[in-house]
mmCIF file with all atom_site columns, C-alpha atoms in Angstrom:
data_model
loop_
_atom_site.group_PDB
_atom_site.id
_atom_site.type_symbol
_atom_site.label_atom_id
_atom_site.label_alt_id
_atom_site.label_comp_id
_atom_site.label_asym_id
_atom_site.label_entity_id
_atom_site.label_seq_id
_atom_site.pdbx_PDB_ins_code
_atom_site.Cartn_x
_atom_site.Cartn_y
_atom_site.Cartn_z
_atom_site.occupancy
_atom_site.B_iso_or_equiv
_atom_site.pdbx_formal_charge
_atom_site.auth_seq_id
_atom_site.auth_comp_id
_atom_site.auth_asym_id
_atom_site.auth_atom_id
_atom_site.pdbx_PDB_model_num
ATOM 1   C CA . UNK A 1 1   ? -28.227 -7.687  24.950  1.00 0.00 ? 1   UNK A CA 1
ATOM 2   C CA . UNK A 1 2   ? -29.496 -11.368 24.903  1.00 0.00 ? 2   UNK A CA 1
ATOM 3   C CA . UNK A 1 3   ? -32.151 -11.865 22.595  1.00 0.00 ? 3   UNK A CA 1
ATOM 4   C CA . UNK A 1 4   ? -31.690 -8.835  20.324  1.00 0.00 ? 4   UNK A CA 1
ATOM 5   C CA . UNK A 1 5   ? -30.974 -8.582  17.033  1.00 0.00 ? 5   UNK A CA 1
ATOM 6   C CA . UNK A 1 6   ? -27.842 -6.621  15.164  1.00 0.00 ? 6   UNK A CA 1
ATOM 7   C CA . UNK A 1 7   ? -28.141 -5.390  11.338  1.00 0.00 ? 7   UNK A CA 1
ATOM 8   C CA . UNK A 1 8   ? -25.565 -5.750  8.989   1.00 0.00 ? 8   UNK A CA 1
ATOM 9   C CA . UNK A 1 9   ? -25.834 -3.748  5.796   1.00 0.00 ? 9   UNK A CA 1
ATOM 10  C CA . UNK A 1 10  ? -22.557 -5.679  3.695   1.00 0.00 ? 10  UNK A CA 1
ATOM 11  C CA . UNK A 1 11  ? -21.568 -6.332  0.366   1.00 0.00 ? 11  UNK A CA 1
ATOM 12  C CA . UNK A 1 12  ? -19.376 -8.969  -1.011  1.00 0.00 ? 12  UNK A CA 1
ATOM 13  C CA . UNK A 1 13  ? -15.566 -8.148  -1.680  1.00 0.00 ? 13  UNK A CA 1
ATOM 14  C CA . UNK A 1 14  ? -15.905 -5.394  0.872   1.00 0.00 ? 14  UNK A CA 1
ATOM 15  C CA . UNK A 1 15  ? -14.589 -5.055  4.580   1.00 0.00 ? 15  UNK A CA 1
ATOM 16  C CA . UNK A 1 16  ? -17.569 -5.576  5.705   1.00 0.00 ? 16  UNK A CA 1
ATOM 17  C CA . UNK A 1 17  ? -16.027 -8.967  6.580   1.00 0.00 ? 17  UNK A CA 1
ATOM 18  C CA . UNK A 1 18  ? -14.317 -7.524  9.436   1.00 0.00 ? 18  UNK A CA 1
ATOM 19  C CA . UNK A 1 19  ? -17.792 -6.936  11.404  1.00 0.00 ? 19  UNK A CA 1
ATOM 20  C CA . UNK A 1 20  ? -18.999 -9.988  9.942   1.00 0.00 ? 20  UNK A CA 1
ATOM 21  C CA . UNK A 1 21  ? -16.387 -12.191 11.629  1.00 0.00 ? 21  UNK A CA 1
ATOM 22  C CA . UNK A 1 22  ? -16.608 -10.137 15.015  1.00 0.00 ? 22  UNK A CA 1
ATOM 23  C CA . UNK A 1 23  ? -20.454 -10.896 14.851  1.00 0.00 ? 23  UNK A CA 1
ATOM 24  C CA . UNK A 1 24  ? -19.700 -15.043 14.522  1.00 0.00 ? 24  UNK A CA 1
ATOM 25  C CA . UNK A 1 25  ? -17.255 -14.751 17.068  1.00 0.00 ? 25  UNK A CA 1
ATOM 26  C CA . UNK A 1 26  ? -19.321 -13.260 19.336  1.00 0.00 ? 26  UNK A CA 1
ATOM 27  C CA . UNK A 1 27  ? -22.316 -15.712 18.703  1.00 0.00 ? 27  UNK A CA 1
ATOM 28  C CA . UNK A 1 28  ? -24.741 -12.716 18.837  1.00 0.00 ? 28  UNK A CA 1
ATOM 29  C CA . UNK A 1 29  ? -27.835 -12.945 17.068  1.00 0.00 ? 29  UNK A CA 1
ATOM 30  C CA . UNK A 1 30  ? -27.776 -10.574 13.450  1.00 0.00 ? 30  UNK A CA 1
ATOM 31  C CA . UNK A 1 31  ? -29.289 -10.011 10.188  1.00 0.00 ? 31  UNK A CA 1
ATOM 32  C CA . UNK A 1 32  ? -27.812 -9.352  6.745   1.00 0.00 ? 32  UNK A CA 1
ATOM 33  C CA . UNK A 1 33  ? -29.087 -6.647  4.637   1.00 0.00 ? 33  UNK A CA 1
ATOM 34  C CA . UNK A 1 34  ? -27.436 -6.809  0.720   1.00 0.00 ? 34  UNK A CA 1
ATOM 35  C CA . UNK A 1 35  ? -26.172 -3.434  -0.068  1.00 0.00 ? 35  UNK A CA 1
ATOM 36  C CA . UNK A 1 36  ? -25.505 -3.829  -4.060  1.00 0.00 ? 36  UNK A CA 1
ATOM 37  C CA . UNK A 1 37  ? -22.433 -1.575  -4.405  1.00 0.00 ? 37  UNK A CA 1
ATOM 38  C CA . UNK A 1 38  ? -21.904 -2.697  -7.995  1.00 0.00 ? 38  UNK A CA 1
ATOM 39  C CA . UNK A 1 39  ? -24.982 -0.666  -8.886  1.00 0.00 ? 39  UNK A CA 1
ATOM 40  C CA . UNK A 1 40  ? -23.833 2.457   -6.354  1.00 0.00 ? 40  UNK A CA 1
ATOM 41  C CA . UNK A 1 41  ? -27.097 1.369   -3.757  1.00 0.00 ? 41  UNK A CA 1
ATOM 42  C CA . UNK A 1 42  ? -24.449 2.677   -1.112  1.00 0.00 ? 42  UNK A CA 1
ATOM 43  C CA . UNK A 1 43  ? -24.973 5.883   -2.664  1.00 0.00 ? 43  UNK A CA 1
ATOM 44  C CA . UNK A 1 44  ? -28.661 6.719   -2.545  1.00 0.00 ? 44  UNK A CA 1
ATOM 45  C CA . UNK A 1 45  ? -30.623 9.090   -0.090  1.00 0.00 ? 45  UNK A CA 1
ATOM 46  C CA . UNK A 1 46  ? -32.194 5.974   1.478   1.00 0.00 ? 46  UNK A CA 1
ATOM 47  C CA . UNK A 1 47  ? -29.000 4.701   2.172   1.00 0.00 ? 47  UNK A CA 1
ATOM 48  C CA . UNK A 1 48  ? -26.946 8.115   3.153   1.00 0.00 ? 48  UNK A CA 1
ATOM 49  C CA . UNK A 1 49  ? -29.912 8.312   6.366   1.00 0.00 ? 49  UNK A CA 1
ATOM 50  C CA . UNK A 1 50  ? -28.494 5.033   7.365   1.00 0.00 ? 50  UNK A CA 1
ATOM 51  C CA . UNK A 1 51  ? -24.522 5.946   7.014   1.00 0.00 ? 51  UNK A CA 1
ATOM 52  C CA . UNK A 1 52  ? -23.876 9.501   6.022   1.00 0.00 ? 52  UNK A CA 1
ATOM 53  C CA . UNK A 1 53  ? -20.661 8.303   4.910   1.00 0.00 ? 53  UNK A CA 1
ATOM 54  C CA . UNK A 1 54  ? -22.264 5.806   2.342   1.00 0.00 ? 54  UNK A CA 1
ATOM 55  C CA . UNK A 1 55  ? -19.614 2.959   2.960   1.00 0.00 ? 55  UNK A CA 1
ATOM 56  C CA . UNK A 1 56  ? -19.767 -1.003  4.013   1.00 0.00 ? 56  UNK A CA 1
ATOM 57  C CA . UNK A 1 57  ? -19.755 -2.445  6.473   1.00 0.00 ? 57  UNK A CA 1
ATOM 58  C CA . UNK A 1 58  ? -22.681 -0.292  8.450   1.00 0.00 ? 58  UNK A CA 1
ATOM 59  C CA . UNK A 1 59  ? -23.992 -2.162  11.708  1.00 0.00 ? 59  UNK A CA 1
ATOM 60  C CA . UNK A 1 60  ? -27.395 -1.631  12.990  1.00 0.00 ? 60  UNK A CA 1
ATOM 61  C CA . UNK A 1 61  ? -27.931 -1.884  17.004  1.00 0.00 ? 61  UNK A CA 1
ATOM 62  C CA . UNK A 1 62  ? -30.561 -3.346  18.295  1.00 0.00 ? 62  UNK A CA 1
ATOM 63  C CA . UNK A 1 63  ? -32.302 -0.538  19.242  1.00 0.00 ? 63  UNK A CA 1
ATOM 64  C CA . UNK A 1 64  ? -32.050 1.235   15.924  1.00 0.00 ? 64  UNK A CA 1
ATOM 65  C CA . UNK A 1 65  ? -29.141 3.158   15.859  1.00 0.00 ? 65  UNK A CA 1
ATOM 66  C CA . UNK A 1 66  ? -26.713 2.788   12.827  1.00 0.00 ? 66  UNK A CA 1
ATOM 67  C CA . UNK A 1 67  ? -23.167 3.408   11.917  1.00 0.00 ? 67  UNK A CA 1
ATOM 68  C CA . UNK A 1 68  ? -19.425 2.764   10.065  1.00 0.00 ? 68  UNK A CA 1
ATOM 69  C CA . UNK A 1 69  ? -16.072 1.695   10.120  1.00 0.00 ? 69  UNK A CA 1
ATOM 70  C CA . UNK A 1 70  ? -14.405 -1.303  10.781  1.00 0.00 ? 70  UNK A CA 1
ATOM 71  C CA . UNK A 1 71  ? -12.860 -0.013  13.678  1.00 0.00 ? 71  UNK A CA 1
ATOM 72  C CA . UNK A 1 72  ? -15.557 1.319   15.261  1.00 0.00 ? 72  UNK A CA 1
ATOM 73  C CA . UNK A 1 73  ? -17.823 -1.533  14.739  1.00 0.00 ? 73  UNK A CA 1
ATOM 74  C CA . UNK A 1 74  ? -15.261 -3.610  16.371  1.00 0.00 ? 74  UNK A CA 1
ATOM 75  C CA . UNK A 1 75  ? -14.462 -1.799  19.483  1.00 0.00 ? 75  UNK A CA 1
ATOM 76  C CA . UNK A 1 76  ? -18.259 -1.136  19.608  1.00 0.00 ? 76  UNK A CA 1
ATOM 77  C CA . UNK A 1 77  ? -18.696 -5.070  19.555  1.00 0.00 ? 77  UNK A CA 1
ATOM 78  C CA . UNK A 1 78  ? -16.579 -5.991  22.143  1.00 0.00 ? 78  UNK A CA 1
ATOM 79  C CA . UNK A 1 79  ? -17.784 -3.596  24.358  1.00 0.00 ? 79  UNK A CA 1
ATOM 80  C CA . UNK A 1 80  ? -21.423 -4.351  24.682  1.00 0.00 ? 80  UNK A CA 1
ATOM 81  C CA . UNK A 1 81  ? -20.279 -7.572  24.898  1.00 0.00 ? 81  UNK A CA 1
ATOM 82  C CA . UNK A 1 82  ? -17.412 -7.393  28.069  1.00 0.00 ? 82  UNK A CA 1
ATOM 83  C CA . UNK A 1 83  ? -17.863 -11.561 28.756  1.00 0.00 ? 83  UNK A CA 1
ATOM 84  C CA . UNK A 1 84  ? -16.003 -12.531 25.503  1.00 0.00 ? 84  UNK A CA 1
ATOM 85  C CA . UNK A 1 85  ? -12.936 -10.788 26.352  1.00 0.00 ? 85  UNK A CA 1
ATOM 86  C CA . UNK A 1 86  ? -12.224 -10.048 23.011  1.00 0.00 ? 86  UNK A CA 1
ATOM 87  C CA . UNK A 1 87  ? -11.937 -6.295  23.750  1.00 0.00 ? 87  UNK A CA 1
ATOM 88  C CA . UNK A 1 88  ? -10.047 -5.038  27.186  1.00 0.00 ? 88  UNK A CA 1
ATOM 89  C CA . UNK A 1 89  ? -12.489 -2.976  29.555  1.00 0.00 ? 89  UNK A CA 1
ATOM 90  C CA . UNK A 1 90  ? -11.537 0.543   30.278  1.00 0.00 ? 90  UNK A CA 1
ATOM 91  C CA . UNK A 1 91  ? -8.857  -0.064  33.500  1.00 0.00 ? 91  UNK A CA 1
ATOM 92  C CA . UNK A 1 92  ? -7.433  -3.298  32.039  1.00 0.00 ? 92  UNK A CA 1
ATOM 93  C CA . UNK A 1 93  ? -3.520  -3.066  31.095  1.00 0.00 ? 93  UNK A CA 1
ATOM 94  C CA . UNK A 1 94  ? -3.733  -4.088  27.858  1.00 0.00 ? 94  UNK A CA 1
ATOM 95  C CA . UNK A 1 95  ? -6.401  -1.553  26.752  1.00 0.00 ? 95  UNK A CA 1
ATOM 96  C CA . UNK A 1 96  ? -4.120  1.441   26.015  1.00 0.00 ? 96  UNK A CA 1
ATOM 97  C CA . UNK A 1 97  ? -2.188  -1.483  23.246  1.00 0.00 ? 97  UNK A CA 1
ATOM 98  C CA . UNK A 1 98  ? -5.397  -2.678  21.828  1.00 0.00 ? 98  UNK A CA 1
ATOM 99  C CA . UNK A 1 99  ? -6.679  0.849   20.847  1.00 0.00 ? 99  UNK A CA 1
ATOM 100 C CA . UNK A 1 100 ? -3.176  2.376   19.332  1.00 0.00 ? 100 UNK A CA 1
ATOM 101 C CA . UNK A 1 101 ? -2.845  -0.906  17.202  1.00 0.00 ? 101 UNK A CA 1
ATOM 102 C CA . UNK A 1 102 ? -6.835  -1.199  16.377  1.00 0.00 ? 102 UNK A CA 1
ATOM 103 C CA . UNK A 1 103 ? -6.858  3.006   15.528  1.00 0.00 ? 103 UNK A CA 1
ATOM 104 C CA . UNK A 1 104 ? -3.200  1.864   13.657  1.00 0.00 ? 104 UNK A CA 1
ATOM 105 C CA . UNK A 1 105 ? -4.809  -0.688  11.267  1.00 0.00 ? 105 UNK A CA 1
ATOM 106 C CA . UNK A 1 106 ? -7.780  1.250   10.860  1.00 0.00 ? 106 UNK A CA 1
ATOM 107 C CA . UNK A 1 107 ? -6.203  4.347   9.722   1.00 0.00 ? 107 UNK A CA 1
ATOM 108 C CA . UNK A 1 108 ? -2.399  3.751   8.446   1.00 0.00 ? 108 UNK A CA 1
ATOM 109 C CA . UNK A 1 109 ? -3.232  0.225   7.538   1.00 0.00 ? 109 UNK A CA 1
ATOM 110 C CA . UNK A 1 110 ? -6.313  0.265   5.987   1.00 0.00 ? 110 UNK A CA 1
ATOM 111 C CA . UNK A 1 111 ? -6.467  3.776   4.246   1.00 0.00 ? 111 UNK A CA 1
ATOM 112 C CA . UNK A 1 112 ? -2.922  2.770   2.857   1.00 0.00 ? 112 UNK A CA 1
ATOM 113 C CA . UNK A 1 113 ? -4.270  -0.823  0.962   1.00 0.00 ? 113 UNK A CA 1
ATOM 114 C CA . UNK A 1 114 ? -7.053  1.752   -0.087  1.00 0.00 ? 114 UNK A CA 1
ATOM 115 C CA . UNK A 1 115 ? -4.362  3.552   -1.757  1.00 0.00 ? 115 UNK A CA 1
ATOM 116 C CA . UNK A 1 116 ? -2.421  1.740   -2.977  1.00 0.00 ? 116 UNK A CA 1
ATOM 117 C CA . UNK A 1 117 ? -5.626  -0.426  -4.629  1.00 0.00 ? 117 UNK A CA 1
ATOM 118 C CA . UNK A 1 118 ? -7.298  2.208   -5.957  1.00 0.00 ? 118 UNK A CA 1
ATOM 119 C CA . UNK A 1 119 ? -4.657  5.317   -6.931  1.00 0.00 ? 119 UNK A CA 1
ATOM 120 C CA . UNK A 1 120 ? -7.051  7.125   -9.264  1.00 0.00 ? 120 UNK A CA 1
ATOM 121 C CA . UNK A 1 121 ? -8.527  8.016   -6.118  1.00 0.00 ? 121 UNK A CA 1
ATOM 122 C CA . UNK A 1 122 ? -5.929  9.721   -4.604  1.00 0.00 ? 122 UNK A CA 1
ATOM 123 C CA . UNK A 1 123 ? -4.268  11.949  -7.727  1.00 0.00 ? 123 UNK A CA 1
ATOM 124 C CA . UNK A 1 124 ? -5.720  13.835  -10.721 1.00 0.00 ? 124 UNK A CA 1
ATOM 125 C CA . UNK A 1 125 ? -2.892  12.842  -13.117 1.00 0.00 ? 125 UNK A CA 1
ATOM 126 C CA . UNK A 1 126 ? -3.918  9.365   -15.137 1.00 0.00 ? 126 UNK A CA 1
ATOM 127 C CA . UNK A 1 127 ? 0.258   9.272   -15.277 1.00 0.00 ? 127 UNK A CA 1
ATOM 128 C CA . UNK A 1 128 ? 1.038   9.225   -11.634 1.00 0.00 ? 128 UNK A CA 1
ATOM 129 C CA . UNK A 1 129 ? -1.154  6.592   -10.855 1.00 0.00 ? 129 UNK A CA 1
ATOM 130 C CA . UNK A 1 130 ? 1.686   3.544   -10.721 1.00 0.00 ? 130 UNK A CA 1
ATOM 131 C CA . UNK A 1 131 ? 3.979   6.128   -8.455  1.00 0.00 ? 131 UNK A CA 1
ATOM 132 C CA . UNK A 1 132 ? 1.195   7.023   -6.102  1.00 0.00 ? 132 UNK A CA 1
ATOM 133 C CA . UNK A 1 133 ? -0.034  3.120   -6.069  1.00 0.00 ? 133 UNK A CA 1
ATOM 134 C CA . UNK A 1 134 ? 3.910   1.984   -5.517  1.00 0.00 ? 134 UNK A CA 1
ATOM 135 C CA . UNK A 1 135 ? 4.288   4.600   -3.169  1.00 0.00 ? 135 UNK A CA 1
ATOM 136 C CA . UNK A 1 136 ? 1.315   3.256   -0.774  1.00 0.00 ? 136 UNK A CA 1
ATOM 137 C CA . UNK A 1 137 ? 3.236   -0.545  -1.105  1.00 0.00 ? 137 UNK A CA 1
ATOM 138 C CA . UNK A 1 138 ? 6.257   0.633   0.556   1.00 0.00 ? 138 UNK A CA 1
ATOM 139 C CA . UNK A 1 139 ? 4.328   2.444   3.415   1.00 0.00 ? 139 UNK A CA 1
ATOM 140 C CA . UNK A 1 140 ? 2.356   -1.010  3.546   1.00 0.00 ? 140 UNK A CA 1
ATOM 141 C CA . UNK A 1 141 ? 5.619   -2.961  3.730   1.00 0.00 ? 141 UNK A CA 1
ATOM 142 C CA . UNK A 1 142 ? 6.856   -0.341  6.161   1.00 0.00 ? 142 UNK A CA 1
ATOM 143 C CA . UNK A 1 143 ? 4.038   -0.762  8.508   1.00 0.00 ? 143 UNK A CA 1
ATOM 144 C CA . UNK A 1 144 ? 3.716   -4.950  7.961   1.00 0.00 ? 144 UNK A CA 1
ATOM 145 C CA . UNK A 1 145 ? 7.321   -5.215  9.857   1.00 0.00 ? 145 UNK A CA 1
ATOM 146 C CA . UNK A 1 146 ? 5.715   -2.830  12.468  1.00 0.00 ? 146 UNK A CA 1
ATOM 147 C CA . UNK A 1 147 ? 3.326   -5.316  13.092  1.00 0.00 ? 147 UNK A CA 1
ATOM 148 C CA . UNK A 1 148 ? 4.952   -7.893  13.189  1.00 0.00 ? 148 UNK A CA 1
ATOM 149 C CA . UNK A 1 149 ? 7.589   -5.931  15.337  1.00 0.00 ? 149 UNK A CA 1
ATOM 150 C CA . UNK A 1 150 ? 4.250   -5.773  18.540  1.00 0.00 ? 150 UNK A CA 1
ATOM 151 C CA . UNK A 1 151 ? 2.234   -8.489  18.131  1.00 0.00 ? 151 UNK A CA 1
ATOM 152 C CA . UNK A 1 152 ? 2.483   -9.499  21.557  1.00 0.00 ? 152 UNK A CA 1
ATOM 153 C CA . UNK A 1 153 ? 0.898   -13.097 21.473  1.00 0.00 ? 153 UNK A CA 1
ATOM 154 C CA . UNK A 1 154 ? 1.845   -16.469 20.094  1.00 0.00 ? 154 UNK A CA 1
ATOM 155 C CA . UNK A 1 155 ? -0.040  -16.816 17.557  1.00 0.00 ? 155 UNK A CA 1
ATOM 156 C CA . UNK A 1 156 ? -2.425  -13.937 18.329  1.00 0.00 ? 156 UNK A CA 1
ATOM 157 C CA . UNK A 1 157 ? -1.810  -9.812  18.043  1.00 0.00 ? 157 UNK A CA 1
ATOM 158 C CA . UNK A 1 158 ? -2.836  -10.064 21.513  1.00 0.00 ? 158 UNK A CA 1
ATOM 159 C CA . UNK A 1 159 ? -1.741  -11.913 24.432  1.00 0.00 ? 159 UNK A CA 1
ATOM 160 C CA . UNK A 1 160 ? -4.869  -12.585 25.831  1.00 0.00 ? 160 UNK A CA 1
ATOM 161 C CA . UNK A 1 161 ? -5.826  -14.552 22.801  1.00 0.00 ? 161 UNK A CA 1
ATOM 162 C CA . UNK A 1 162 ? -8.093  -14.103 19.345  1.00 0.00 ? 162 UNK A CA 1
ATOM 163 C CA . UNK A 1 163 ? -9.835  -10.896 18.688  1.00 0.00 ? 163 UNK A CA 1
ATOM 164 C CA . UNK A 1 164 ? -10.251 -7.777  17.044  1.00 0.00 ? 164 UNK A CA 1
ATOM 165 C CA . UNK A 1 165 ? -6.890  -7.123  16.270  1.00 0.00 ? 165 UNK A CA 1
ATOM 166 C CA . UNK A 1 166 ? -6.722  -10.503 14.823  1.00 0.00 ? 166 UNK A CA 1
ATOM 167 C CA . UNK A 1 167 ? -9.259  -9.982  12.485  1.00 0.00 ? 167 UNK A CA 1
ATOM 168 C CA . UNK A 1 168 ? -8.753  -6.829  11.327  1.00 0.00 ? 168 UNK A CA 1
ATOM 169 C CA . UNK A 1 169 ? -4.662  -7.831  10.545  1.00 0.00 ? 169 UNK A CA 1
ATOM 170 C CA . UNK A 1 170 ? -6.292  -10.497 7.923   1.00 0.00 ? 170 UNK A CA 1
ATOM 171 C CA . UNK A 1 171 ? -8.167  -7.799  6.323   1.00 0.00 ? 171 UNK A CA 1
ATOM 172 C CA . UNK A 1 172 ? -5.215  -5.366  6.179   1.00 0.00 ? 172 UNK A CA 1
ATOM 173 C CA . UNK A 1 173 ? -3.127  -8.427  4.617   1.00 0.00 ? 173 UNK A CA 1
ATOM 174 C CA . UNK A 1 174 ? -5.851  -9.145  2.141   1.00 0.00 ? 174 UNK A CA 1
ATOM 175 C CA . UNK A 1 175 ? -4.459  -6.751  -0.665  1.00 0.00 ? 175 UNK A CA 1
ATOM 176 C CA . UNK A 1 176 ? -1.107  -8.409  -0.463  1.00 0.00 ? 176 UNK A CA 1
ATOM 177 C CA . UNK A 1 177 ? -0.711  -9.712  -4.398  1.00 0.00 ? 177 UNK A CA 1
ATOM 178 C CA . UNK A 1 178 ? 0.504   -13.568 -5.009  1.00 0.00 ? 178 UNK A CA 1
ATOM 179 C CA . UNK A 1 179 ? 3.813   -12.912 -6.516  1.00 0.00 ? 179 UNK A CA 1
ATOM 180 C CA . UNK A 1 180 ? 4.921   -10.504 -3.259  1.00 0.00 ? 180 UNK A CA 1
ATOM 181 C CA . UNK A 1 181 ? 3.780   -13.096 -0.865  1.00 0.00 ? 181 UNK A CA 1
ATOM 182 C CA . UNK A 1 182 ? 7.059   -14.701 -0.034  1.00 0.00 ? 182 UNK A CA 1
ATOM 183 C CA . UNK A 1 183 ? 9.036   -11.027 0.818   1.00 0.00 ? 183 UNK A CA 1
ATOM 184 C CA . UNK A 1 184 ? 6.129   -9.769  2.301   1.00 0.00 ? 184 UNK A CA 1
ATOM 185 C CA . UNK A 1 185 ? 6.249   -13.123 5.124   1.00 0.00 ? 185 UNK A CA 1
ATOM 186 C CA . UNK A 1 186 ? 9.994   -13.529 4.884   1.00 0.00 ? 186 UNK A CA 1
ATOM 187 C CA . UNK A 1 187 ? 11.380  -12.033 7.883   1.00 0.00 ? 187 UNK A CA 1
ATOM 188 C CA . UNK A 1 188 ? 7.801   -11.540 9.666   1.00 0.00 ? 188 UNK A CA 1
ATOM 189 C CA . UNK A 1 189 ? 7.533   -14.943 11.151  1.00 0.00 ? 189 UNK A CA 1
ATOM 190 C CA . UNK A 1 190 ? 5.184   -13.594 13.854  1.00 0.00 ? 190 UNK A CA 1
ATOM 191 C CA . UNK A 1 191 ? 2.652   -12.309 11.185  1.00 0.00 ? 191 UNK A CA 1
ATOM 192 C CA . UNK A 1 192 ? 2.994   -15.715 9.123   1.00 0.00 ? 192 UNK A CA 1
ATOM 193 C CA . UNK A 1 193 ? 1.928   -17.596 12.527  1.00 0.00 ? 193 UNK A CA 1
ATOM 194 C CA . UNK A 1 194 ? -1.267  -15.245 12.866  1.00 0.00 ? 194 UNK A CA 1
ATOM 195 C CA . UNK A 1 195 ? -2.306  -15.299 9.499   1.00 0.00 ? 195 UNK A CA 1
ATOM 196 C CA . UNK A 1 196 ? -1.733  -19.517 9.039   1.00 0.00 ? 196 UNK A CA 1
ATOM 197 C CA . UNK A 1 197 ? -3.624  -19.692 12.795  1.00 0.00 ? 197 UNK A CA 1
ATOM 198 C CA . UNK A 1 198 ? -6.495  -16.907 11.654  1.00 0.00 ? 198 UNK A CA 1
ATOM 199 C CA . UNK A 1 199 ? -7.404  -19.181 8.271   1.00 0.00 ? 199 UNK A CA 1
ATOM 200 C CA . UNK A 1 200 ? -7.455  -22.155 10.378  1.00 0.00 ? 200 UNK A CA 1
ATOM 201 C CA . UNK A 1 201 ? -10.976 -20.160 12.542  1.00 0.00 ? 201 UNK A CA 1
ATOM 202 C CA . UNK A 1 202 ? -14.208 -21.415 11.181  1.00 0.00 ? 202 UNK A CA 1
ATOM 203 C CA . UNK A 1 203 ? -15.269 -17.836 11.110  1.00 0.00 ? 203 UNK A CA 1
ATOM 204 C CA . UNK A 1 204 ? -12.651 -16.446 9.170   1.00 0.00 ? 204 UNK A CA 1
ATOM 205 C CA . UNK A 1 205 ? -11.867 -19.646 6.721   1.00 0.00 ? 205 UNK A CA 1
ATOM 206 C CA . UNK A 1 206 ? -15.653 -19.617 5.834   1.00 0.00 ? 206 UNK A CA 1
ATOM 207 C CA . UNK A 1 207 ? -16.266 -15.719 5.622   1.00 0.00 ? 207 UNK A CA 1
ATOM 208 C CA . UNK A 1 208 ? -13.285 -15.197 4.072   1.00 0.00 ? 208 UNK A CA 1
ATOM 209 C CA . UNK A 1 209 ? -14.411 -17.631 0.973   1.00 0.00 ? 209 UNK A CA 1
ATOM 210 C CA . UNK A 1 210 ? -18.108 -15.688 1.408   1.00 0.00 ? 210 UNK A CA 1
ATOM 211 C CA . UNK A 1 211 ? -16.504 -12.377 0.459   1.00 0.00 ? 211 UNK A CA 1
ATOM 212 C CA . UNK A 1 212 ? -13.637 -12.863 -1.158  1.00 0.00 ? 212 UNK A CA 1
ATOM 213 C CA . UNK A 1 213 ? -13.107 -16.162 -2.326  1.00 0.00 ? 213 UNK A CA 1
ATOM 214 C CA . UNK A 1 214 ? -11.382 -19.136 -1.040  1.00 0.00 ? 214 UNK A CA 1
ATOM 215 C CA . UNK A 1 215 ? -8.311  -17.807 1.374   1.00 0.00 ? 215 UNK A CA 1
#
């Protein structure tokens, strides 16, 4: 796919830093198309034809084709392109691992910090809204020591070195508030090395600060 060009639709403070770091890693060639969430541009027809599912990050191939989720984008990725390694190839041992923890963080990790981040979205009662957001921090702090439980490299998630996983771990940890820092890395020394070794990546250090502020 030399020489061809990748869209990505992104907003700030949204995940679609997790394709946007994939995309520097890989060194592919891509364009950034603003998607102003603030004033719901997500949520217009024009939009909805390019992601039914009106939600950043979106990716645009290069031959037109468009679609969602971190997850997806990332597997997608690493696939097309097989000589970064990032991603195992179909028939490589470590495959099987990298798609339960990948489908893991997309799903229980990332719907949870959705949860427990925004709880008016996931209960009718204006009361239960603490309960239902305290509820998704323990399944969070459940899952962390899961993590930190497989990662299988030193610093990495993987053994064969930086990638999706990687990336997608920062993301997940990103909701993590200031004051529960400390218990959240105490006892999860294996997490604390990937996070302190992720921050220290050009691509995530400066992307990080682009969408979120300084790490």
């Amino acid at each position: 796919m030399t020489g061809q060009r990748y869209m990505l639709y992104y907003d700030r403070a949204t995940s679609a830093f997790v394709t946007h770091v994939m995309l520097e890693e890989l060194g592919v060639a891509y364009d950034l198309q603003h998607v102003d969430t603030g004033s719901d541009a997500h949520e217009t027809a024009a939009f909805r034809r390019i992601n039914p599912n009106m939600l950043l990050p979106t990716l645009g191939l290069p031959d037109g084709r468009t679609f969602g989720e971190c997850g997806a984008t990332l597997l997608m990725l690493g696939d097309l392109h097989p000589e970064s390694g990032m991603v195992p190839r179909i028939g490589e041992p470590d495959r099987p691992f990298f798609l339960q923890w990948l489908f893991a963080l997309a799903t229980t990790g990332h719907t949870t910090i959705r949860r427990y981040s925004y709880p008016s979205e996931y209960t009718t009662r204006t009361e239960a809204e603490p309960a239902t957001s305290e509820a998704a921090w323990r399944q969070i702090d459940r899952f962390l020591t899961i993590i930190d439980d497989v990662i299988a490299g030193d610093p990495w998630f993987m053994a064969r070195g930086f990638g999706p996983l990687d990336i997608y771990t920062v993301m997940v940890l990103l909701v993590v508030p200031a004051e529960r820092w400390d218990s959240v890395l105490a006892g999860r020394p294996k997490l604390r090395r990937l996070l302190a070794a992720a921050h220290e990546r050009d691509s995530i250090n400066r992307l990080f600060a682009f969408y979120f502020g300084d790490a």
